[in-house]
Amino acid sequence: MTELADRLPPRLGKTVKWMVAIKLNVCAIATLILPITFTLVVIFRYILHLDLFAYEEWLLPISFWLYFLASGVASYEDSQIRADVLESLFRTPSAIWRRRVILNIVETSISLVVLYWAALMMLREIGSYPFWQKTIALQIPYAAPRLGIFIGLFFMAFYGLLHLYVLLKFGHSLVEEKLTVDENETGKA
Amino acid sequence: MLLILSIILIIVLLLAGVAVPMAFGGVLLLISIMGDHNIAGFIGTGHWKMNTLIILVIPLFIVAGDLMQKGKIAGPIVAIAELILGGIKGGLSGACVVASAMFGAISGSGAATLTCIGSIMMPHLRKNKYPEGFSAALLVSSSPLGLLIPPSGTQLVYAWLTQQSVLKCFLAALSAGLILALFLLIVNFVMLRNVKNIELKTFDGSFVSEFGKTTFNAVPAILMPLIILGGIYGGIMTPTEAAGVAAIYAIPVGFWVYKGLTIKVFWETLKESSVTIGVVMVMIFMVLIVSKFLIFEGVPRIAQEFIFSVSENPIVVLLMINVTMIIIGMLMDDFSGLVLCASLLTPIAVSVGMDPIHFAAVLGVNLGMGNITPPTAPLLYLGARVTGVSVQKMMKPTIIMILFAWLPTLLLVTFIPQIALFLPELFYGAR
């Protein structure tokens, strides 16, 4: 299946694919760290009679990086959840294309505003150095998870812009191609 | 004014097909324009709200469910349900309800239940000449049982959001889940009573030896909910720890017992799970920020006043709350719908005298029903993909199941509080 990066200029496409692969692998590792940590907590408590000291202070920042980097990948894959009630009302390729462009503009604009809010949050964090907020035991700055949020939101907006670029560059042909693929798949089924 | 504009904006954005987190981002934009808030604090608010261990139960349930799905853990559960009910007319389809309830208890997710049970049961149902549309509709209608049969991820999140006892919420939802399963079984047998050509399942050996063999095969799968429930109810583990242990337990079971996992499949599953986690958690992140600012703007009070201006009769108020929740369930997935309803509607329900534990069960039934109610019905469309049956064919039987199984359950659970409160009060005493 053709993905977003395949429709971008070759060098940019290659970089984007590489970035997505890194993000996915980092997220997979983080996804595995979560249950392993909680299992270790239980093992430490009942078998070793020890406490996994302040594990929440490093686990929660990891989880924020996971949430937002993975959401960035979801934006790349265009797999964010949407209701799509009105989709079936648009039948011609040009109508479908126009709807997608408008949706993309709305989503990307909101993404950029949210990214701006996240940037303000980061600036405030950086501005408060060296008196920034830290966790109690391990002294991990709150900027650590917040940086993950900012970077994740950046990628969501970035991939939104790339989708918009591809939609505008390829026009109706993109929709026609997708409709043909869908018809072929339905035919096979 | 802000309330009305927020509602209009969210409905327009969601119906237009804007991604859910961005739709809530749009409402946040509206709040920033109309309200007097420090916009630099918006994203930080989300961080504060989600910076807690209990919320990790959602990603853990997602990864546990995905590992079970790919690990082929559903197979032996379906085999038991088939063995018990497959020999009678309507029994094989009845087994779908039982298997969905059992697998829902393990995975805690309607979508995972539908994908696993649907993909296994549909070929069996076709082979035994069960009507296609009906079979697919029953699979779809049974899949949200996971929202009600404990351990349920949605009930855990509800308990966290409303500061209620997790175990009480589990017990309240369990009664609703059992009633719903019973109604679905009744509707199943009634709808199939005049259908001819259905082939009954036969077994070569004796039932007892077959049952023993199948149950033995299913033991590692059945242990999964026992670990979670036993861990939580026994006070051994917190819900989050139990979900983590269950996810880790699914790995060897998937690799070596049911052999659905290989290194490659395992890694791909982790990647897929992480994307699902990202989608769900960022959506909840945005919903939490919006609900916080809407609460700050006094929206629950305004909504309460609006509802009371229509009627002060508790029955009418509860019906209005139910309709609102069904609409939300139609538009959103179970977790984000739950976060929104729990934050905004619980105070209103409590103000008309409803116990928040009772509301947990009502909310679970409502969201499940919304998830299968046309036209939006996220699970109905997923069901079409999983079973290969068109939504059009599923529509009539689905509506029958909504009218004769889901709606009666909803009305009973809403208006007879003892149904939801009986078990919590039995185990923990009255408030």
PDB file of C-alpha atoms in Angstrom, chain B residues 26 156 255 305 331 372 423 428:
ATOM      1  CA  GLY B  26     -11.311  23.294  18.503  1.00  0.00           C
ATOM      2  CA  LEU B 156     -11.509   1.554  36.168  1.00  0.00           C
ATOM      3  CA  PHE B 255       4.233 -17.770  22.446  1.00  0.00           C
ATOM      4  CA  GLU B 305     -30.110  24.236  35.233  1.00  0.00           C
ATOM      5  CA  LEU B 331     -20.088   9.634  18.230  1.00  0.00           C
ATOM      6  CA  ILE B 372     -23.609  -0.169  18.278  1.00  0.00           C
ATOM      7  CA  LEU B 423     -23.760  -6.672  44.696  1.00  0.00           C
ATOM      8  CA  TYR B 428     -19.377  -3.711  51.088  1.00  0.00           C
TER       9      TYR B 428
END
